[in-house]
Coordinates of C-alpha atoms in Angstrom, one line a residue:
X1 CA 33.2 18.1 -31.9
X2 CA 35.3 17.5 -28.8
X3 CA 38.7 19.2 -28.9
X4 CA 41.3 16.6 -27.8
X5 CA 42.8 19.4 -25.2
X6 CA 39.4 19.4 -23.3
X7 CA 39.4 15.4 -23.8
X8 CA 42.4 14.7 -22.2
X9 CA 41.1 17.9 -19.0
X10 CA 38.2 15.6 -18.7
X11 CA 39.6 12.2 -18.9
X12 CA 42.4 14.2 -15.9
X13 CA 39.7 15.2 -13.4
X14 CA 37.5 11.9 -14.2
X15 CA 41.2 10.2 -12.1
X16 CA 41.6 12.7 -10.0
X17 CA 37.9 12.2 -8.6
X18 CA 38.5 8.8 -8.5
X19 CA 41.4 8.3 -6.8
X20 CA 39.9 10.8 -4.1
X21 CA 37.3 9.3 -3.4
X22 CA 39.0 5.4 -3.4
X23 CA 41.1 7.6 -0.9
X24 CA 37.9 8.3 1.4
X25 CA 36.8 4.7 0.8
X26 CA 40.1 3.1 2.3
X27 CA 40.4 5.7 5.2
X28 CA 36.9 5.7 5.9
X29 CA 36.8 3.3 8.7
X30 CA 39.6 6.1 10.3
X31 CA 37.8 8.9 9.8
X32 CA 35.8 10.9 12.5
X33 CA 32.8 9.8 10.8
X34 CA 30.2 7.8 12.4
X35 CA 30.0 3.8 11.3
X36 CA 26.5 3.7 10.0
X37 CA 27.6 7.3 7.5
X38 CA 30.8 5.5 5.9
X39 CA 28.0 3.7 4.0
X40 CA 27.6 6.7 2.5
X41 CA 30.9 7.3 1.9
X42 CA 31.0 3.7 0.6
X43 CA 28.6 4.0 -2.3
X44 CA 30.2 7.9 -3.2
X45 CA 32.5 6.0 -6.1
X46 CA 30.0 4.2 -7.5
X47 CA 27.6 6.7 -8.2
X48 CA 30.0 9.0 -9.9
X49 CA 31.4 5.9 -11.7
X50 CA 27.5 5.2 -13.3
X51 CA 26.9 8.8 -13.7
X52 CA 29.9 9.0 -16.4
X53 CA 28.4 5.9 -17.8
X54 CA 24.9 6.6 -18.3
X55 CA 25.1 9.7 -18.9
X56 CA 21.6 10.5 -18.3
X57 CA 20.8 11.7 -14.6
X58 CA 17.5 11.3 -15.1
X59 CA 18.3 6.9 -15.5
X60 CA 21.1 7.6 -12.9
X61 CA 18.5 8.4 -10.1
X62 CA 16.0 5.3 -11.5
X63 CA 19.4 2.9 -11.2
X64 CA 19.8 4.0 -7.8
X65 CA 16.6 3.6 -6.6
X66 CA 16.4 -0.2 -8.5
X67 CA 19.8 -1.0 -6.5
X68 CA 19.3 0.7 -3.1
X69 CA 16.1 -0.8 -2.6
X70 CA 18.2 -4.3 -2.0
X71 CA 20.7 -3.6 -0.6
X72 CA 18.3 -1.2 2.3
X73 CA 21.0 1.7 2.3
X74 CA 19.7 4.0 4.9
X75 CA 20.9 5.4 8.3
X76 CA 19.1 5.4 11.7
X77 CA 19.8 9.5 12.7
X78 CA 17.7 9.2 15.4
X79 CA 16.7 6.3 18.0
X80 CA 14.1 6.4 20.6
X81 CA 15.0 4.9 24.3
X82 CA 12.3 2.5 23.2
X83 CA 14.6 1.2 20.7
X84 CA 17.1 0.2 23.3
X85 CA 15.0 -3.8 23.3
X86 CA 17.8 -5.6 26.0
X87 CA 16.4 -3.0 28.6
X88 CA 12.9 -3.4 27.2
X89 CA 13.3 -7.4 27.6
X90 CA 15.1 -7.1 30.8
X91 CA 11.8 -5.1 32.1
X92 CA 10.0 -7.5 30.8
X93 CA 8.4 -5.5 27.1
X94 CA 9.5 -6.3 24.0
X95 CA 9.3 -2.8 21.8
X96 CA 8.4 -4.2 18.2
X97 CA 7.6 -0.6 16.5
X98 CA 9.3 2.0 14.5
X99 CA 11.9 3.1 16.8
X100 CA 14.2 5.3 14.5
X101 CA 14.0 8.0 12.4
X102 CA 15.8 6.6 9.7
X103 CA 17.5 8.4 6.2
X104 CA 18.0 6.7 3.0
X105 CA 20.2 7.3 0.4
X106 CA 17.2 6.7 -2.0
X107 CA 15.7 9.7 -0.3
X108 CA 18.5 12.1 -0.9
X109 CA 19.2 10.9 -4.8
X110 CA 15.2 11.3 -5.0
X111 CA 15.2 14.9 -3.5
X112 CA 18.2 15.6 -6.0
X113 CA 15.7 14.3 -8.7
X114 CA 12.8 16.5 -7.7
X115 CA 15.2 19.4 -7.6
X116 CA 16.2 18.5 -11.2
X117 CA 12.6 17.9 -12.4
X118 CA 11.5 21.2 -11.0
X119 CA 14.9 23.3 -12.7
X120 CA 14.7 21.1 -15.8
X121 CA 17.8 21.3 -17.8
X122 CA 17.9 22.5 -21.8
X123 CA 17.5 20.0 -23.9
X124 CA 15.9 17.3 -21.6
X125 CA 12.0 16.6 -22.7
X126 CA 9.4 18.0 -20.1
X127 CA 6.6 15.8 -19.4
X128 CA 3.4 16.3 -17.9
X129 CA 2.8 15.9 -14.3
X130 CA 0.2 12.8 -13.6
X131 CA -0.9 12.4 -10.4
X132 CA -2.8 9.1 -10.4
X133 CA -5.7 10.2 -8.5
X134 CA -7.2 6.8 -7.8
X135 CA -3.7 6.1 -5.8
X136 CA -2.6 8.9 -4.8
X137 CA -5.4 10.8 -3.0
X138 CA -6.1 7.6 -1.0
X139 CA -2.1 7.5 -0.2
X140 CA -2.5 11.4 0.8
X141 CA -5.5 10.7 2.8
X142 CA -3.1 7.6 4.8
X143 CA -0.4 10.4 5.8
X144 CA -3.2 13.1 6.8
X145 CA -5.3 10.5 9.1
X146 CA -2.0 9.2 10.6
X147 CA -1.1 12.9 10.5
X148 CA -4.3 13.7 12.8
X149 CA -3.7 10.4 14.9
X150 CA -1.2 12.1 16.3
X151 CA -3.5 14.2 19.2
X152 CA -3.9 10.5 20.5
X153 CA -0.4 9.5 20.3
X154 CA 1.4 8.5 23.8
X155 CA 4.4 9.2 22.0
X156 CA 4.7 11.7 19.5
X157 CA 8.4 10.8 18.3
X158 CA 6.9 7.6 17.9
X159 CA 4.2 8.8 15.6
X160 CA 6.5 11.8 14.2
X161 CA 8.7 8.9 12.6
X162 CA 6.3 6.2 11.1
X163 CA 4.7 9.7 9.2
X164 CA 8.0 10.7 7.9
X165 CA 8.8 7.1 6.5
X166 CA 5.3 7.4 4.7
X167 CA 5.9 10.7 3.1
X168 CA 9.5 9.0 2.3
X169 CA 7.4 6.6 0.7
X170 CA 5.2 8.8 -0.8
X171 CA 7.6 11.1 -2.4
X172 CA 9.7 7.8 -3.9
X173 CA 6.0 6.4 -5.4
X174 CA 5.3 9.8 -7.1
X175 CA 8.7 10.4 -9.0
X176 CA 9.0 6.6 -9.7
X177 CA 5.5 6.6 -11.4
X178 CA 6.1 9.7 -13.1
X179 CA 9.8 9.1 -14.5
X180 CA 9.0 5.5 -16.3
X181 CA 7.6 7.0 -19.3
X182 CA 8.4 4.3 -21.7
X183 CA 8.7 1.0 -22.6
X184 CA 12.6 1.6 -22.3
X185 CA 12.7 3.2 -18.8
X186 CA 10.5 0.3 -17.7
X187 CA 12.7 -2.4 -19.1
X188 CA 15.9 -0.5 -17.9
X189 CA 14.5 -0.1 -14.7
X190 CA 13.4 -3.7 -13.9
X191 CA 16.6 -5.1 -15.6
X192 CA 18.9 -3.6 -12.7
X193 CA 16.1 -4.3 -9.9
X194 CA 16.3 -7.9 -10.7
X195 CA 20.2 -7.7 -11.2
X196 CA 20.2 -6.4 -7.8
X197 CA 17.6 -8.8 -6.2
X198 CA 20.0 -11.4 -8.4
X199 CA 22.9 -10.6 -6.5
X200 CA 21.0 -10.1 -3.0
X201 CA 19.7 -13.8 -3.2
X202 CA 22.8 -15.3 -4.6
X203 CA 24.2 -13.4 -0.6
X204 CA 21.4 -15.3 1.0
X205 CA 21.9 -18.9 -0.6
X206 CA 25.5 -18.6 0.4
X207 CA 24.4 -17.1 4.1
X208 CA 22.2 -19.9 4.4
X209 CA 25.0 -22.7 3.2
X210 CA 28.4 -21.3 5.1
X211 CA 26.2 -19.3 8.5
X212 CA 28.3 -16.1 7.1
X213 CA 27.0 -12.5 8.4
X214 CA 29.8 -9.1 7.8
X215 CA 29.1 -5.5 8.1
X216 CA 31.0 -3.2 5.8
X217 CA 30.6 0.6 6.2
X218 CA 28.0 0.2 7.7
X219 CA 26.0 -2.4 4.9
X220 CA 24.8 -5.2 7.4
X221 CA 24.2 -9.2 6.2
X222 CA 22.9 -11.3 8.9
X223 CA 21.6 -14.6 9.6
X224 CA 19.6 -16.0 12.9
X225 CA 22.4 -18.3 14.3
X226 CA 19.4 -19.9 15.8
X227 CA 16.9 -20.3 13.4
X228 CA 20.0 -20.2 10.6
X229 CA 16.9 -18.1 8.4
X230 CA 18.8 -15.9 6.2
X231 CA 18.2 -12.2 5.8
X232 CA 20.8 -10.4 3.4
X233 CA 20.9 -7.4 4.0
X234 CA 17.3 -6.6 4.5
X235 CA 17.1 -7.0 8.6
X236 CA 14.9 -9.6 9.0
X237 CA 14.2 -12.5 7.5
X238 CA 10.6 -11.8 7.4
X239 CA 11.5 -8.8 5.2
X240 CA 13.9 -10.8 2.7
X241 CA 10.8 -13.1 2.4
X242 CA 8.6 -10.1 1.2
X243 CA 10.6 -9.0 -1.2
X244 CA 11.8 -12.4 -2.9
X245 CA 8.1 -13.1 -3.4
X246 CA 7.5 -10.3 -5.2
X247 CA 10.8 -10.5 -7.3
X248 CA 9.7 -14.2 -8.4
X249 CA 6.5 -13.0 -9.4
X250 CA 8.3 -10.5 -11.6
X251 CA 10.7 -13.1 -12.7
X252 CA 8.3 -14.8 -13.9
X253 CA 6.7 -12.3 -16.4
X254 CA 10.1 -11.3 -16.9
X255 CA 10.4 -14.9 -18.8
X256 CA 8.2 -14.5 -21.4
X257 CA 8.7 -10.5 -21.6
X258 CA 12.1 -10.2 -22.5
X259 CA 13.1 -10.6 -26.5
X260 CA 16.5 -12.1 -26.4
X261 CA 17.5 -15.9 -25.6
X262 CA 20.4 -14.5 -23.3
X263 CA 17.5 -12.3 -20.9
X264 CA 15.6 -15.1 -20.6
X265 CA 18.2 -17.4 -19.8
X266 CA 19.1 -14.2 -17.3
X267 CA 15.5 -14.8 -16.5
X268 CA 15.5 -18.4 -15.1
X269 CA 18.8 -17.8 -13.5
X270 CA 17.1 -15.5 -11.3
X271 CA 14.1 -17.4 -10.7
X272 CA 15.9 -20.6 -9.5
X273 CA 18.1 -18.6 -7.1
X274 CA 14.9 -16.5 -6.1
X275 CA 13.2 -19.9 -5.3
X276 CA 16.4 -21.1 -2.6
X277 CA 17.1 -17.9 -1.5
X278 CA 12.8 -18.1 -0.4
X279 CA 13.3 -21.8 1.1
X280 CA 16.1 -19.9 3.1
X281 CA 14.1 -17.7 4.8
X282 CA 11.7 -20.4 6.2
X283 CA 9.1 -17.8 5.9
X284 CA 5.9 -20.2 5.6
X285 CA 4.1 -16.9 4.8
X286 CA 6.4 -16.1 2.1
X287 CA 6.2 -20.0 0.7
X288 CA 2.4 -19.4 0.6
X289 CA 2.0 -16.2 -0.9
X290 CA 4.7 -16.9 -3.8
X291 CA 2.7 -20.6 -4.4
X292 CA -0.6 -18.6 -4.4
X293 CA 1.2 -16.0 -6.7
X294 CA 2.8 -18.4 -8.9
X295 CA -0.1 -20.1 -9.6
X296 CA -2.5 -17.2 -10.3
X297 CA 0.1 -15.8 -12.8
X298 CA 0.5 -19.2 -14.6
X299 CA -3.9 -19.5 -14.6
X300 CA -4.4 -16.0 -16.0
X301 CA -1.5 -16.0 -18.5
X302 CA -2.7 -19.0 -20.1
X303 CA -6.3 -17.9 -20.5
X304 CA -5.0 -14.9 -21.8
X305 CA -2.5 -16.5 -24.2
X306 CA 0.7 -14.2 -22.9
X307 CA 2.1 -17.4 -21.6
X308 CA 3.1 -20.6 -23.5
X309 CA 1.8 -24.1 -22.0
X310 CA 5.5 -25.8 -22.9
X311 CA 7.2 -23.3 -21.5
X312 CA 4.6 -23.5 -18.0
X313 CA 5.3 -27.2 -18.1
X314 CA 9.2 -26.6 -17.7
X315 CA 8.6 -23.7 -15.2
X316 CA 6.8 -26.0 -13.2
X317 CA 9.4 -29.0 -13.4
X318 CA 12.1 -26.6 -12.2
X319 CA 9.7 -25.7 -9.0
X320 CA 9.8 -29.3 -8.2
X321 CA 12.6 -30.2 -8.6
X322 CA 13.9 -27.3 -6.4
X323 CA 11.3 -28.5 -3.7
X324 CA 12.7 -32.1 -4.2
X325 CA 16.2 -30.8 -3.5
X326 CA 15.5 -29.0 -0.3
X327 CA 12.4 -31.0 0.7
X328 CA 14.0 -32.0 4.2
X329 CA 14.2 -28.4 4.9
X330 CA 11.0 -27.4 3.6
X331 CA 9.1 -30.5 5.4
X332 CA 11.4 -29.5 8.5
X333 CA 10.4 -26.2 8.6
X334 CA 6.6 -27.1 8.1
X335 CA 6.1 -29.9 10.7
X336 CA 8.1 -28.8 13.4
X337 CA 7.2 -27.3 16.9
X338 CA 7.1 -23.5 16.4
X339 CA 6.9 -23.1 20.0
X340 CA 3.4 -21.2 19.2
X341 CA 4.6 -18.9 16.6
X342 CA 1.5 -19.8 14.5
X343 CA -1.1 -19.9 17.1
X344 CA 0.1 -16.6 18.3
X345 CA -1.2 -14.7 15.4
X346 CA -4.5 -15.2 16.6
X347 CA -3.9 -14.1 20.3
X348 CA -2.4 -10.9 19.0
X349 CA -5.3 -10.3 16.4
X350 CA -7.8 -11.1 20.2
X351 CA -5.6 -8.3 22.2
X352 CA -5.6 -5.7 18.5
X353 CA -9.4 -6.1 19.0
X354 CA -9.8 -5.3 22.4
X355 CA -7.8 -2.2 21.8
X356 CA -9.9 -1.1 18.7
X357 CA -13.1 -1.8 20.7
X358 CA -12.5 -0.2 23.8
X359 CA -13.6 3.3 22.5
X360 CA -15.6 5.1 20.4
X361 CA -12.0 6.9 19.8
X362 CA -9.9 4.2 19.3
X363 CA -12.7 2.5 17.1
X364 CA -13.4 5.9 14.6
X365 CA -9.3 7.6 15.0
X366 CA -7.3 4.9 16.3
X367 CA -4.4 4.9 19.2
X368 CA -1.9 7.0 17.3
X369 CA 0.6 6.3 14.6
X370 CA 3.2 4.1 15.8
X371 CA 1.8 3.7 18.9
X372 CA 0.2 0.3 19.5
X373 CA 3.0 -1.4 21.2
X374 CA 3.1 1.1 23.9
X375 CA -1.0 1.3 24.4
X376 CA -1.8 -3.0 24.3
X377 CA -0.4 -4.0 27.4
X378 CA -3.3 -1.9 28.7
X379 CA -6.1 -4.3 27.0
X380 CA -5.0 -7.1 28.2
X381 CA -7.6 -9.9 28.8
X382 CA -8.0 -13.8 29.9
X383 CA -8.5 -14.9 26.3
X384 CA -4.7 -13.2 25.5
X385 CA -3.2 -14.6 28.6
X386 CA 0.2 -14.9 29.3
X387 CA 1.4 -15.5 25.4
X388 CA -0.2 -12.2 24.5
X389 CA 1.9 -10.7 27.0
X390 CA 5.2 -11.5 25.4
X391 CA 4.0 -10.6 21.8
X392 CA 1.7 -7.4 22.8
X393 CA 3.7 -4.9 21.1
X394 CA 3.3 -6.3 17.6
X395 CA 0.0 -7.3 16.1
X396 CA 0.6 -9.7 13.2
X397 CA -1.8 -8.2 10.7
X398 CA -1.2 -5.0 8.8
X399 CA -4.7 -4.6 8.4
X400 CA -5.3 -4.7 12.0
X401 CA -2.4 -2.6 13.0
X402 CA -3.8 -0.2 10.6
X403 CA -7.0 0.0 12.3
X404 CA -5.5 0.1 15.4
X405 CA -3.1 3.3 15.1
X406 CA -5.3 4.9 12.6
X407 CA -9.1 4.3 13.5
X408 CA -11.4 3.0 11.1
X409 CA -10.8 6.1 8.8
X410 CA -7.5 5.8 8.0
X411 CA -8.3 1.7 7.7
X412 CA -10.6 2.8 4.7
X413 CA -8.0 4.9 3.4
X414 CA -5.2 1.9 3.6
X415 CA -7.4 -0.6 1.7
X416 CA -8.3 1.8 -0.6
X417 CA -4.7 2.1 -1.8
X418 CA -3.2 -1.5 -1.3
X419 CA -6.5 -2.4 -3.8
X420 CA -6.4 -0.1 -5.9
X421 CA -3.4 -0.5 -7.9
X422 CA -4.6 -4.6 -8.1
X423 CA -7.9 -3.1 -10.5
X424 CA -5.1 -1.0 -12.2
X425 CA -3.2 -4.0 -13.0
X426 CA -5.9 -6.3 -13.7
X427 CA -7.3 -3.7 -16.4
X428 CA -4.1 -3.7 -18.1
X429 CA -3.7 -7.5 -18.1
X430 CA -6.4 -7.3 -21.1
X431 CA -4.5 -4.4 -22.6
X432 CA -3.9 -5.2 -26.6
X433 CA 0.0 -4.6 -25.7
X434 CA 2.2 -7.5 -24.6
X435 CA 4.1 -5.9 -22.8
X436 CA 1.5 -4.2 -20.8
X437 CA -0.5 -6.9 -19.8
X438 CA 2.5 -8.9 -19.2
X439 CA 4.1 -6.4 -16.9
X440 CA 0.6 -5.4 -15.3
X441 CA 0.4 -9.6 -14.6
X442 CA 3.3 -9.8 -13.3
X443 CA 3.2 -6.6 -10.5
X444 CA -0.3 -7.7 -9.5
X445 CA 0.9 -11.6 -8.8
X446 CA 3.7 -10.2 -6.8
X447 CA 1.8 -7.6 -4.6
X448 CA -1.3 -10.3 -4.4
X449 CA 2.0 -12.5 -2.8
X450 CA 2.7 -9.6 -0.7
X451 CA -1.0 -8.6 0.7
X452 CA -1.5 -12.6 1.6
X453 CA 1.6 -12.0 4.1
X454 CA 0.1 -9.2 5.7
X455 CA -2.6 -11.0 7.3
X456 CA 0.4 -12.5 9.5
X457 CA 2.9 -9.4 9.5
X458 CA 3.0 -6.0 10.6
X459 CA 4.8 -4.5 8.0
X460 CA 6.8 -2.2 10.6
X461 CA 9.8 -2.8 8.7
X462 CA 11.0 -0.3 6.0
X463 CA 12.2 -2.7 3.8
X464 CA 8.9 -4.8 3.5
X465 CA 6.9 -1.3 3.1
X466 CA 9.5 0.0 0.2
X467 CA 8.9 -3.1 -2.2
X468 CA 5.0 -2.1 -1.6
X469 CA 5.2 1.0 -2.6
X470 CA 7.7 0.6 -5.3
X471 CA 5.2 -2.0 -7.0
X472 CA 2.0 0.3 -6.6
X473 CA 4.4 2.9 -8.4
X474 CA 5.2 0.6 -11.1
X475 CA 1.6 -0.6 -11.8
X476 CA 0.5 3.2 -12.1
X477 CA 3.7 3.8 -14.5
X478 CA 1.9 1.3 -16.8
X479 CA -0.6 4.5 -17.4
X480 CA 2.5 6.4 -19.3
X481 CA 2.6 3.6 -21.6
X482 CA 0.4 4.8 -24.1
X483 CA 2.0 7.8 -26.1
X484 CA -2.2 8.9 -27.3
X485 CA -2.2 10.2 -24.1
X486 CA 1.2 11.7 -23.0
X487 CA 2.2 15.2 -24.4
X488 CA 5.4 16.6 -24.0
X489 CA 7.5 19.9 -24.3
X490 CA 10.9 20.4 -25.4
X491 CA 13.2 22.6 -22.9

């Protein structure tokens, strides 16, 4: 029993926090802090506000990573003077690579939550370590061959900070696939991801209607004045594309997963603002993975009865009509001149080859990690020609880039784990729980969307690599649902 003294001492400091850090909130923008921290600074209130309402710091940390995925909280600490792309383009080289070492608020809560996993706490239940081997040595073996690629590298910094964003990944996979131990940590988690995705394509419709872009604290939304393709606040719109995909894949299961009339009304709320908020990225990669997605989902979900046919029939009216609403844009986007956008993937995938072949050593360990853009201009030949030139630093194909940085050995190891986690799903579609083989249908349609976009993407981008990664963790998570198999220890 609470005393009422200690109460009222609680309920004292709880506004006395909070009016602090409102305090550093307002003043931030005059405080001797650098622009890109006061995100930082920003987001402070809000995380002590959830952790007095969940209570649980365990869920704290999984809330954080559903939301800061979105909205791509991180901070560039370091840039390399190849990031500086005016003086690149004035000199003629346009610098598409990982540029900047870059810290993410996801990375410090997760490093807090590794801390707490290793301490424990008394009373909190102890599970099991599981490592996933069938994902996660073909993951380690990724960072060790880029790790190695390194005695090739031109540029080390280069290489030092596409490894460091893979053991960023790496570590986020890990604790992600080991904290969603039940049915309830699953549902909690991929309520607030979708809340979050909600609210990010709800920015991007209006974006895309009213050409509105702000930065606050350092929390960036854009949109191409140009092309008027919306981004959010994910940097490109390449990468807003990715990651829509995949959340209307999971929308979709989401549908026929959830119990209660008011979630699946939740559900199709998201899945209709999913669908504009795709149209406005006029990523014709994106379009085609989410049809190829979308339809694969319905196909296996109906042979396997965890979909309804009525309920398919409605899903589909709502696509059309949708496409029937913005079919001027949509027909716009698909007929008009791209000025070679689409041609070009094949020129780049001529001038990857020609680096990958010129050497036994390039072939076997690959150019360095990070590196390509700064080796290609070397290879180039009359079948690239002068559109090549412009496009050299950034092969269109994660696959190629892959082999190109990495050799052929580290190419093994990257199929190995994009694949991987598809047999895991597609084993526990036939699982005899709903929810399993729902979930596992839903995370293999949405990185099945994904992997068709990286035949025409690099994949540079953190945000496009995160939602990866994130998935792969979620399919393994679907291990920890069967309680046979889990044991745990009371601390």
């Amino acid at each position: 029993m609470v005393s009422p003294e200690r109460s009222v001492l609680e309920l004292a400091i709880a506004i006395l926090l909070s009016l602090v850090f409102g305090a550093l909130v307002v003043l931030s923008p005059y405080l001797p802090v650098p622009s890109a921290f006061q995100k930082l600074i920003l987001v402070i209130p809000f995380i002590f506000t959830l952790a007095i309402l969940i209570n649980n710091l365990e869920r704290l940390i999984l809330f954080i990573i559903a939301v800061g995925i979105p909205l791509n909280l991180d901070i560039s600490i370091i840039i390399s003077p190849l990031a500086r792309n005016v003086a690149n383009i004035a000199s003629g080289r346009t610098i598409v690579a990982l540029t900047e070492l870059r810290i993410s608020l996801i990375m410090i809560i997760v490093i807090a939550g590794y801390l707490l996993w290793l301490v424990g706490r008394r009373g909190m239940v102890r599970y099991p370590i599981r490592y996933f081997p069938s994902i996660t040595i073909p993951a380690i073996g990724l960072i060790v061959i880029s790790l190695l690629s390194i005695t090739q590298a031109q540029d080390t910094q280069l290489a030092f900070f596409k490894i460091m964003m893979l053991i960023e990944l790496f570590l986020i996979y890990f604790y992600v696939a080991n904290h969603l131990r039940t049915k309830s940590d699953l549902q909690f988690f991929m309520l607030v991801f979708m809340g979050a995705l909600l609210a990010e394509s709800i920015l991007m419709v209006l974006q895309w209607q009213t050409g509105w872009s702000f930065s606050v604290a350092g929390i960036n939304a854009i949109i191409d004045p140009d092309s008027h393709r919306a981004a959010g606040t994910l940097g490109t719109a390449n990468s807003a594309g990715v990651v829509i995909t995949g959340y209307l894949a999971l929308t979709c299961a989401m549908f026929w997963l959830f119990p209660r009339r008011t979630q699946k009304v939740f559900a199709v709320i998201c899945f209709v603002c999913g669908c504009v908020a795709l149209i406005s990225t006029a990523g014709r990669a994106a379009w085609g993975g989410f049809i190829v997605a979308f339809l694969a989902f319905i196909l296996i979900g109906t042979q396997q009865g965890l979909v309804s046919r009525k309920a398919v029939i409605w899903l589909f009216l709502a696509l059309i009509l949708i496409s029937g609403l913005f079919y001027p844009v949509i027909s716009q986007r698909l007929t008009a001149n791209d000025s070679g956008s689409a041609a070009s993937r094949l020129v780049m995938a001529k001038l990857a080859w020609n680096v990958i072949r010129s050497s036994p050593t390039h072939f076997f360990i690959g150019v360095g990690a990070n590196n390509y853009a700064l080796i290609a201009p070397a290879y180039y030949s009359t079948d690239v020609g002068r559109l090549g030139y412009i496009i050299d630093s950034s092969v269109h194909n994660a696959y190629l880039l892959a082999w190109a940085e990495t050799g052929l050995i580290g190419l093994i190891f990257y199929l190995i784990f994009l694949f991987t986690p598809l047999l895991h799903a597609w084993k526990n579609i036939f699982s005899h729980d709903r929810f399993v083989s729902l979930m596992a249908l839903g995370l293999g349609c949405a990185l099945l969307a994904i992997y068709i976009q990286m035949l025409v993407d690099p994949f540079i981008a953190r945000p496009k690599m995160i939602i990866v990664w994130l998935l792969i963790a979620l399919i393994a998570s679907l291990d920890n649902m069967h309680p046979s198999k889990i044991s745990v220890t009371k601390l």
